[in-house]
Coordinates of C-alpha atoms in Angstrom, one line a residue:
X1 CA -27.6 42.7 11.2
X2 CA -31.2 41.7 12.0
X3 CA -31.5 39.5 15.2
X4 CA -34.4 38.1 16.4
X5 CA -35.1 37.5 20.2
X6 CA -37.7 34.6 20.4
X7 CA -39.4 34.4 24.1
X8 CA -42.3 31.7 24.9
X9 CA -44.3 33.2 27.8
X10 CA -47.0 31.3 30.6
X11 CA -47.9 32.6 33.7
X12 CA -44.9 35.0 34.5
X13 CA -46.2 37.8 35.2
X14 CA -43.6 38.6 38.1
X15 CA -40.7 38.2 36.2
X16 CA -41.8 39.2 32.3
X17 CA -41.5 42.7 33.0
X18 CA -37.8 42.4 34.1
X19 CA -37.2 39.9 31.2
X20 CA -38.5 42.4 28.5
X21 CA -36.9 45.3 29.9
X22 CA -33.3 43.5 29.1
X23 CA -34.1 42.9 26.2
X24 CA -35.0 46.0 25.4
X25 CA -32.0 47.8 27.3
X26 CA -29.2 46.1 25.3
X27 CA -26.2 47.9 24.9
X28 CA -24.0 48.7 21.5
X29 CA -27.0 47.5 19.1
X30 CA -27.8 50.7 17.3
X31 CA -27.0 48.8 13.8
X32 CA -28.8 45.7 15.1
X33 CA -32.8 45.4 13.1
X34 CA -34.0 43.8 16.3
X35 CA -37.2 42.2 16.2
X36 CA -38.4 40.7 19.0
X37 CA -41.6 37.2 19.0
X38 CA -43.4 36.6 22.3
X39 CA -45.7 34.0 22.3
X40 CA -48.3 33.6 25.1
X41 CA -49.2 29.9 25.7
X42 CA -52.4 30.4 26.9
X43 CA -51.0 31.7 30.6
X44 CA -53.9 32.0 33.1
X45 CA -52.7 35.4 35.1
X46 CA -51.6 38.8 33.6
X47 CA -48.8 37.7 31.5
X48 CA -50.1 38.9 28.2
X49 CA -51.2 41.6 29.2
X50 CA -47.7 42.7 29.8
X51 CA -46.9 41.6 26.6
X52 CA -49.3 43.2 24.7
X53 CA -48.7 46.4 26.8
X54 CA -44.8 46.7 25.5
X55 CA -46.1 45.4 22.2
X56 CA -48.2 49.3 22.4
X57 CA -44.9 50.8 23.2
X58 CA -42.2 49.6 21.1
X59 CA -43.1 48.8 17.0
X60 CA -40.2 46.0 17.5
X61 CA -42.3 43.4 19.8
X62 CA -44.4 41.0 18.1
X63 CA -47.3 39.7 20.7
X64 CA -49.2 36.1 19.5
X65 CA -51.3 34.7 21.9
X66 CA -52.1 30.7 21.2
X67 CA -53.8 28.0 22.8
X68 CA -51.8 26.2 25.7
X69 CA -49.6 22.9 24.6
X70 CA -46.4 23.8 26.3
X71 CA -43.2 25.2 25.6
X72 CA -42.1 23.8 22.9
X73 CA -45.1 24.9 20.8
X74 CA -44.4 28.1 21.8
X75 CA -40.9 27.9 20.6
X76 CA -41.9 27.0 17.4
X77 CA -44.4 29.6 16.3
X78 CA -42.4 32.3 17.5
X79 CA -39.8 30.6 14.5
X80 CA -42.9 30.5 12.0
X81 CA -43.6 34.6 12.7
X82 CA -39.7 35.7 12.4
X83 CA -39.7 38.9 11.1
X84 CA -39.0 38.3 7.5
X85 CA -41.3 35.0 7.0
X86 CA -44.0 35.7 4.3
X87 CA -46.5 34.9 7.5
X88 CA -45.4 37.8 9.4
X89 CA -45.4 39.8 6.3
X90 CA -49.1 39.2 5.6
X91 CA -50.4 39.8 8.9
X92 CA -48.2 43.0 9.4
X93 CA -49.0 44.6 6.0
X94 CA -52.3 43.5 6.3
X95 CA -52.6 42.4 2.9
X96 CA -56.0 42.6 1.1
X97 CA -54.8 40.9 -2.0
X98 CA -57.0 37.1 -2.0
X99 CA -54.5 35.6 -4.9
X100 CA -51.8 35.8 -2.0
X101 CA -50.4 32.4 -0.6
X102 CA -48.1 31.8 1.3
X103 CA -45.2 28.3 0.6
X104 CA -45.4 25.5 3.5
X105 CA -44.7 22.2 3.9
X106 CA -46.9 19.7 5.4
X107 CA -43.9 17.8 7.6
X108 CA -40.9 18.9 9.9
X109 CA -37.6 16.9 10.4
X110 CA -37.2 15.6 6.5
X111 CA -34.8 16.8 4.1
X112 CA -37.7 16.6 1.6
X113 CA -38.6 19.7 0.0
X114 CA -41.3 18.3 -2.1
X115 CA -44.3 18.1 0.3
X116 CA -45.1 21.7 -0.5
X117 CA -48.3 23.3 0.4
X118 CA -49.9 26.4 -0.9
X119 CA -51.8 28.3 2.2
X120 CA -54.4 31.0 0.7
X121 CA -55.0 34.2 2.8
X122 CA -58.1 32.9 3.9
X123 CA -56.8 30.2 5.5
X124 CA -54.2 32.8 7.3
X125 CA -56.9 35.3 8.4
X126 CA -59.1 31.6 10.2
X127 CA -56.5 30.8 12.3
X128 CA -54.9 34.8 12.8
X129 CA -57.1 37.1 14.8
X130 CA -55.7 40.7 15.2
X131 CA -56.2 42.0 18.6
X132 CA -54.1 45.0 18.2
X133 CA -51.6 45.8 16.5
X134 CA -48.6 43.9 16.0
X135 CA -50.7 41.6 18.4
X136 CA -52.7 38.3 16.8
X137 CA -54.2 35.3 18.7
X138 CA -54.8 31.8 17.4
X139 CA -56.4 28.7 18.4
X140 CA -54.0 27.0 17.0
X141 CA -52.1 24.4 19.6
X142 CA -49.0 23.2 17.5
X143 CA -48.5 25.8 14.5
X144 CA -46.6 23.3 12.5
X145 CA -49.9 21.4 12.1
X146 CA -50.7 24.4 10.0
X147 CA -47.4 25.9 8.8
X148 CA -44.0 24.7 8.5
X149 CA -42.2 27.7 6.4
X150 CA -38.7 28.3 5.1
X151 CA -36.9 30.5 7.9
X152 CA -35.6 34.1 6.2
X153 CA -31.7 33.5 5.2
X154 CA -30.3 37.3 6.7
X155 CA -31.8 36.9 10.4
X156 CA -30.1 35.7 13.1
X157 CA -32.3 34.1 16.6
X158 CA -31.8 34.0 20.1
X159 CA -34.3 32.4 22.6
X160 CA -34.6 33.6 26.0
X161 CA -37.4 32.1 28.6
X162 CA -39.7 34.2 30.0
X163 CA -38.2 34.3 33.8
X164 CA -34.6 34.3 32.8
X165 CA -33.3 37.8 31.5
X166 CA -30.0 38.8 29.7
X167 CA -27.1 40.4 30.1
X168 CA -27.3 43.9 28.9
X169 CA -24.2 43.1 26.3
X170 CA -25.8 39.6 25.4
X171 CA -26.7 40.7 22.0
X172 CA -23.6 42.9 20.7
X173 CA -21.5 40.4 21.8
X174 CA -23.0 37.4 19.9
X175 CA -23.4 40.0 17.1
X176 CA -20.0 40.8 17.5
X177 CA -18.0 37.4 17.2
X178 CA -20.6 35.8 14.8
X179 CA -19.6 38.8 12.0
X180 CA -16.0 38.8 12.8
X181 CA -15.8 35.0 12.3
X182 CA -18.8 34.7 9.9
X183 CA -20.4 32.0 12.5
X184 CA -23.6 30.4 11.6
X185 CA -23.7 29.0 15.8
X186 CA -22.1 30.9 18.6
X187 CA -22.5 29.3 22.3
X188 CA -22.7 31.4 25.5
X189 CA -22.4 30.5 29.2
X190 CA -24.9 31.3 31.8
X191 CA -24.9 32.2 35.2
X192 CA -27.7 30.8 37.4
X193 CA -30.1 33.2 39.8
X194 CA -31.2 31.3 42.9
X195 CA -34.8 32.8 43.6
X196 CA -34.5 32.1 47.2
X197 CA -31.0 33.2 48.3
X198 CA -30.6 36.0 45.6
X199 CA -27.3 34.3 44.7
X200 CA -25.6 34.3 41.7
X201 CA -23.3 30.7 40.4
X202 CA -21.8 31.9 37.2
X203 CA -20.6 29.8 34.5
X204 CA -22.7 27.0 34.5
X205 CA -23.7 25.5 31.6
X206 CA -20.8 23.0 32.2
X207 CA -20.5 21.4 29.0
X208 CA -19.8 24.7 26.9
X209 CA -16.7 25.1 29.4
X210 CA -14.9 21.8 28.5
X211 CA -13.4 23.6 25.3
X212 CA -14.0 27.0 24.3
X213 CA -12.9 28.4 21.1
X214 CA -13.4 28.1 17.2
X215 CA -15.0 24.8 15.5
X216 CA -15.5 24.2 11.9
X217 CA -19.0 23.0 12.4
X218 CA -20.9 22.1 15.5
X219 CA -20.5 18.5 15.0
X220 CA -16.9 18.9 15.5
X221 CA -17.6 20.1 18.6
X222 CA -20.1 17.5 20.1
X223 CA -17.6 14.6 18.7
X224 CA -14.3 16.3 20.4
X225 CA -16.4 16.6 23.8
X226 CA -17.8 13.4 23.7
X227 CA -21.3 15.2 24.5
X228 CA -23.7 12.6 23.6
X229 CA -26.5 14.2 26.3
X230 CA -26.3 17.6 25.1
X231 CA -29.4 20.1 25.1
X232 CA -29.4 23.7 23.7
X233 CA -32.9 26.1 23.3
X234 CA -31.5 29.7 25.0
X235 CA -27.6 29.1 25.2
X236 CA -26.8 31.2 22.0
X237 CA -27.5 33.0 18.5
X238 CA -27.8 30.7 15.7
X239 CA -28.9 31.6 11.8
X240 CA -32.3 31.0 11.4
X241 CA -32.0 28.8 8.1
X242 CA -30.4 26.4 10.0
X243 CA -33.3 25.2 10.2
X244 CA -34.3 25.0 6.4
X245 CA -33.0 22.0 5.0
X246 CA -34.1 19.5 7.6
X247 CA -37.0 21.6 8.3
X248 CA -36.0 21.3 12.2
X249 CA -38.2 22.5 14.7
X250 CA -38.7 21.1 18.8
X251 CA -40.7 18.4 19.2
X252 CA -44.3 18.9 20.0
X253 CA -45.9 17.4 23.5
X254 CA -42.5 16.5 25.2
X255 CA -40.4 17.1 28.0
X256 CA -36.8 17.7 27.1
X257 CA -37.2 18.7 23.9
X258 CA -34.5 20.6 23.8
X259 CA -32.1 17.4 23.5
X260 CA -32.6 16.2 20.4
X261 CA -33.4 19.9 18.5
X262 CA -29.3 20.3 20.1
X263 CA -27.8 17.2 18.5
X264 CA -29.5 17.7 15.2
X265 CA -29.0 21.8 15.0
X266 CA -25.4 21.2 16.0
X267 CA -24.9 18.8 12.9
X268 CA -26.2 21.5 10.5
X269 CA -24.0 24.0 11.8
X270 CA -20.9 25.0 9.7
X271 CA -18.7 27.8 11.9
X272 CA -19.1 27.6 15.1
X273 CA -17.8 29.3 18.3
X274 CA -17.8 28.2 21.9
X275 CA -17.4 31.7 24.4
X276 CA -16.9 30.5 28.4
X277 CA -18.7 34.0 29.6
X278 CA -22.4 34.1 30.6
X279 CA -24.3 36.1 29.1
X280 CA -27.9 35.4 30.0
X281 CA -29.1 34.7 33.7
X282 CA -31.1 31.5 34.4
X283 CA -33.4 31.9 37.2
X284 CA -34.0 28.6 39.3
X285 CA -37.4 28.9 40.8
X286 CA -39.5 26.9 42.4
X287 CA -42.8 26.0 40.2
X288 CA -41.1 26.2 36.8
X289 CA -40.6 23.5 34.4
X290 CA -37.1 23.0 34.9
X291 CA -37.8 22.7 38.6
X292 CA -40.8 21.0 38.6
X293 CA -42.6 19.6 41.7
X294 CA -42.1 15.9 42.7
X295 CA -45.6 15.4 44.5
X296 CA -47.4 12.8 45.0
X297 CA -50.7 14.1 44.8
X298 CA -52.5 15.0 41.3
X299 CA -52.3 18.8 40.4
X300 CA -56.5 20.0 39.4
X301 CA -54.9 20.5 35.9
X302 CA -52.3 19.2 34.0
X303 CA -51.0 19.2 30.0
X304 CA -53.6 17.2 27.9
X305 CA -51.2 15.5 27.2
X306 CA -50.0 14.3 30.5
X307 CA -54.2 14.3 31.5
X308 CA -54.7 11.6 29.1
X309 CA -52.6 9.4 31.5
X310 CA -53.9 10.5 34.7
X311 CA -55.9 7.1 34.6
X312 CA -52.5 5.0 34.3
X313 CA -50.8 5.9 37.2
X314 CA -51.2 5.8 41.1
X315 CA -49.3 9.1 41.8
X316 CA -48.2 12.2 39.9
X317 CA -44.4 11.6 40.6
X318 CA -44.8 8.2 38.6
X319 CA -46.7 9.6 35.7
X320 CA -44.3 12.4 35.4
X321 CA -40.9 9.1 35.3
X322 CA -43.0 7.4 32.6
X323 CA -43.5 11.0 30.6
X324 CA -39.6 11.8 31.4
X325 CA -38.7 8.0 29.8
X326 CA -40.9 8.3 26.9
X327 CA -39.5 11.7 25.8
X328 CA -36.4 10.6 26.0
X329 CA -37.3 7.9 24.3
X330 CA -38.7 10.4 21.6
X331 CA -35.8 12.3 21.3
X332 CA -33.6 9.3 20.7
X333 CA -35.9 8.5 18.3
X334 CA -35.7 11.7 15.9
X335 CA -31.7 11.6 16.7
X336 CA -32.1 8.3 14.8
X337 CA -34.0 9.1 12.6
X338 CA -32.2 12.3 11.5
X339 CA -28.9 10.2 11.2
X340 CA -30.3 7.6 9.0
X341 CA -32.0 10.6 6.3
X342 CA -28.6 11.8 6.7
X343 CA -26.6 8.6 5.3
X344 CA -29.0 9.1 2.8
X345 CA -28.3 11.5 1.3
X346 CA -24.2 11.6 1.6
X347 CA -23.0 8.1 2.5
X348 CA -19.9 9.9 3.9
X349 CA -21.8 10.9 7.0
X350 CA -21.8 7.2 8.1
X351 CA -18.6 8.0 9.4
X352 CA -20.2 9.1 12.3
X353 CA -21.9 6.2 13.1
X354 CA -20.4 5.8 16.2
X355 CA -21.5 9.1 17.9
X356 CA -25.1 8.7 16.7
X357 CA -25.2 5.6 18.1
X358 CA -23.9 6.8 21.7
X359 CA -26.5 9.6 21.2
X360 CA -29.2 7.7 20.7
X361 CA -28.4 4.8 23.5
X362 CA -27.8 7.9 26.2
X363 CA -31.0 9.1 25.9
X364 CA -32.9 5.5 26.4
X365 CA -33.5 5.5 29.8
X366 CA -34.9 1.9 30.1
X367 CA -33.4 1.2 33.3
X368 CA -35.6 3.8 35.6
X369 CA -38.8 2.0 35.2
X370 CA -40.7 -1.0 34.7
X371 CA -42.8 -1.3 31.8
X372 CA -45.1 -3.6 32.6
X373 CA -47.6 0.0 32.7
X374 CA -46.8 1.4 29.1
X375 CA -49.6 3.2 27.4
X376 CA -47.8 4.8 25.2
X377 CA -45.8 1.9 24.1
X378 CA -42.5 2.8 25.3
X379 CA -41.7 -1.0 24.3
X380 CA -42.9 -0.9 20.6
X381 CA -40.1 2.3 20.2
X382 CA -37.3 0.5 21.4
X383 CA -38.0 -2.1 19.0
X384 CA -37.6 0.3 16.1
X385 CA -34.7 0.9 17.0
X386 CA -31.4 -1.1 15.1
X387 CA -28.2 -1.7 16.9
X388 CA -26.1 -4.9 17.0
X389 CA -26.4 -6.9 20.4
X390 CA -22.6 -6.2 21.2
X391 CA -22.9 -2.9 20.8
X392 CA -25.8 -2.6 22.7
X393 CA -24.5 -4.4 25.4
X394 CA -21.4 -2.9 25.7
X395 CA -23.0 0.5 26.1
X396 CA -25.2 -0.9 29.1
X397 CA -22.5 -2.9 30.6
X398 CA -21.1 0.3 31.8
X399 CA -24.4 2.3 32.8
X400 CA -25.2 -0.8 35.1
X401 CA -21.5 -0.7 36.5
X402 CA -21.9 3.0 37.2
X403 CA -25.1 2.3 38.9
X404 CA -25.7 -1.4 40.0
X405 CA -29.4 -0.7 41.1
X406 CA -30.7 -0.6 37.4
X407 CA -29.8 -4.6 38.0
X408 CA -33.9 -4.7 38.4
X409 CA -34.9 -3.5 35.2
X410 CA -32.7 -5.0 33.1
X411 CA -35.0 -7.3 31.6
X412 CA -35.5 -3.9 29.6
X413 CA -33.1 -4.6 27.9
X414 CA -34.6 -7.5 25.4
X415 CA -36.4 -5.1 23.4
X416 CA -33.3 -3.4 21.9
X417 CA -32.1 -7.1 20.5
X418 CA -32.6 -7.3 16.7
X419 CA -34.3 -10.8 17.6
X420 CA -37.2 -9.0 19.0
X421 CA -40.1 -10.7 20.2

């Protein structure tokens, strides 16, 4: 079975080493073809350096170092360089042949397969610098600007961040239960590693312990859980071709990209498997971007993408709330999207209408802020949006209930209305 292990890397230089080394100390996977992407996004301290030293060591690490635009980049060209993608294959073998090119499309998240591309080895070898072997660095911020590639059909791919590490029977036991039940999605727990007590919590990834067991197809599973705020990146092994049809990949620039990629992955799976045990270890730190700092005060440097607000705002904690709404925002946005290519193409998927909807509405947060300071239009995406007024208000009826001080921003609320202004 070939399974690849996909691992985004910035500035971890204390934790990489113990990350790598479970990877590379996984029990029971003699007949696994493991390949194994790290992709350096432009971290500052000795991180890939530490890649690129394993990469010397063991043929099965691929090392590319790219320009910094956050995770999710990351997360996407380690997809584009699975082993098995006619990229990898050219930069591996090293192929001197100039009538070589290599199929890509010029957009993600469409089911059309017509917007094909033909990318000549010149155009590989500007953007791919070999630094070593098995190791390549590219300016290159989002590779999907560039490439956007079928994903191999045989290969199998697990993420796993950079300061988090897995268990050492992670792999054979997602190996195991996807061939026994021909899966094309199988969901682990995880147990969480607090950095400052040296604690373990195990199990908690709560939404994967509502209802473990066998589904026909991941939608099955959000719709029985009613998990309309769902987010999935290194919580499982899922078939790479997934992917193919929708040509889905995380969004680019965001925070929280990781909810929509889940709703939308999920609806493409067929066979799919729900297993309560943890089998990866997610460290909480202090510093990282799940646990990121609520100061008032401007950091030196920030994302270009969040430094192109700086200007906007008064404090850091507020530009990071607007940033949080608008990805949401985002997200909700491809969710909609997705659903509406989906009816489509098969007018039986209306049928689940009323999930999508509850998807989308979860994820717009238009009660946190104000938006009299929106400029990235937060106000102009809520108005491409199309829900009926009852349904809309029905839906926020409740959220207000639950939590009566959104009462303040509810004027919000008028740019949902289909009599927009």
């Amino acid at each position: 079975m070939k399974i690849s292990i996909l691992i985004p890397i910035y500035n971890v230089e204390k934790y990489l080493r113990h990350c790598l080394n479970s990877v590379l100390n996984q029990k029971d996977i003699k007949d696994v073809d493991l390949d194994i992407v790290l992709v350096d996004d432009g971290s500052t301290d000795k991180s890939l350096d530490i890649a690129i030293e394993y990469a010397k060591k063991d043929e099965r690490i691929f090392v590319l170092s790219k320009a910094n635009a956050g995770a999710s980049t990351a997360r996407n060209a380690a997809f584009e360089l699975i082993k098995g993608t006619k990229l990898r294959e050219l930069l591996e073998k090293n192929i001197q042949d100039e009538n070589v090119f290599v199929k890509s499309y010029k957009n993600v998240r469409s089911f059309d397969k017509t917007d094909i591309k033909k990318l000549s080895k010149e155009d590989i070898d500007k953007n791919f610098i070999k630094l070593h072997e098995r190791v390549y660095k590219t300016e290159l911020k989002e590779i999907n600007e560039f490439i956007v590639q079928d994903l191999p059909d045989d290969v199998y791919v697990h993420f796993l961040d950079s300061d988090d590490y897995l268990d050492e029977r992670c792999i054979s036991t997602c190996k195991r239960y996807i061939q026994e039940k021909d899966l094309s999605l199988y969901l682990h727990n995880l147990s969480s590693v607090d950095e400052n007590s040296n604690t373990i919590k195990e199990n908690i990834y709560i939404d994967v312990s509502k209802k473990p067991g066998f589904y026909q197809s991941g939608l099955d599973f959000l719709k029985q859980n009613n998990l309309y705020d769902f987010y999935f990146s290194c919580q499982g092994m899922f078939k790479a071709a997934l992917l193919n049809s929708y040509k889905l990949r995380f969004a680019s620039y965001m925070h929280y990209e990781d909810h929509d990629f889940a709703i939308i992955l999920f609806s493409l799976s067929g066979k799919f498997f729900v297993d309560d045990r943890a089998l990866l270890y997610y460290r909480s730190r202090s510093g990282s971007s799940m646990n990121s700092t609520k100061e008032l005060e401007f950091p030196k440097t920030m994302p270009f993408y969040l430094e192109n607000l700086r200007d906007y705002f008064k404090t850091y904690k507020e530009l990071r709330l607007y940033y949080k709404i608008y990805s949401f925002c985002v997200a909700a946005g491809y969710i909609f999207k997705f659903y509406r290519q989906s009816v489509e193409i098969d007018k039986s998927f209306a049928k689940h209408k009323a999930f999508f909807d509850k998807c989308v509405l979860n994820l717009i947060k238009i009660f946190k802020i104000s938006l009299k300071n929106d400029p990235l239009n937060i106000k102009k995406m809520l108005k491409s949006f199309s829900f009926d007024k009852k349904t809309i208000i029905f839906f926020f009826l409740k959220d207000l209930h639950r939590q009566p001080k959104k009462l303040r921003y509810i004027k919000n609320l008028r740019y949902l209305f289909k009599d927009k202004k």
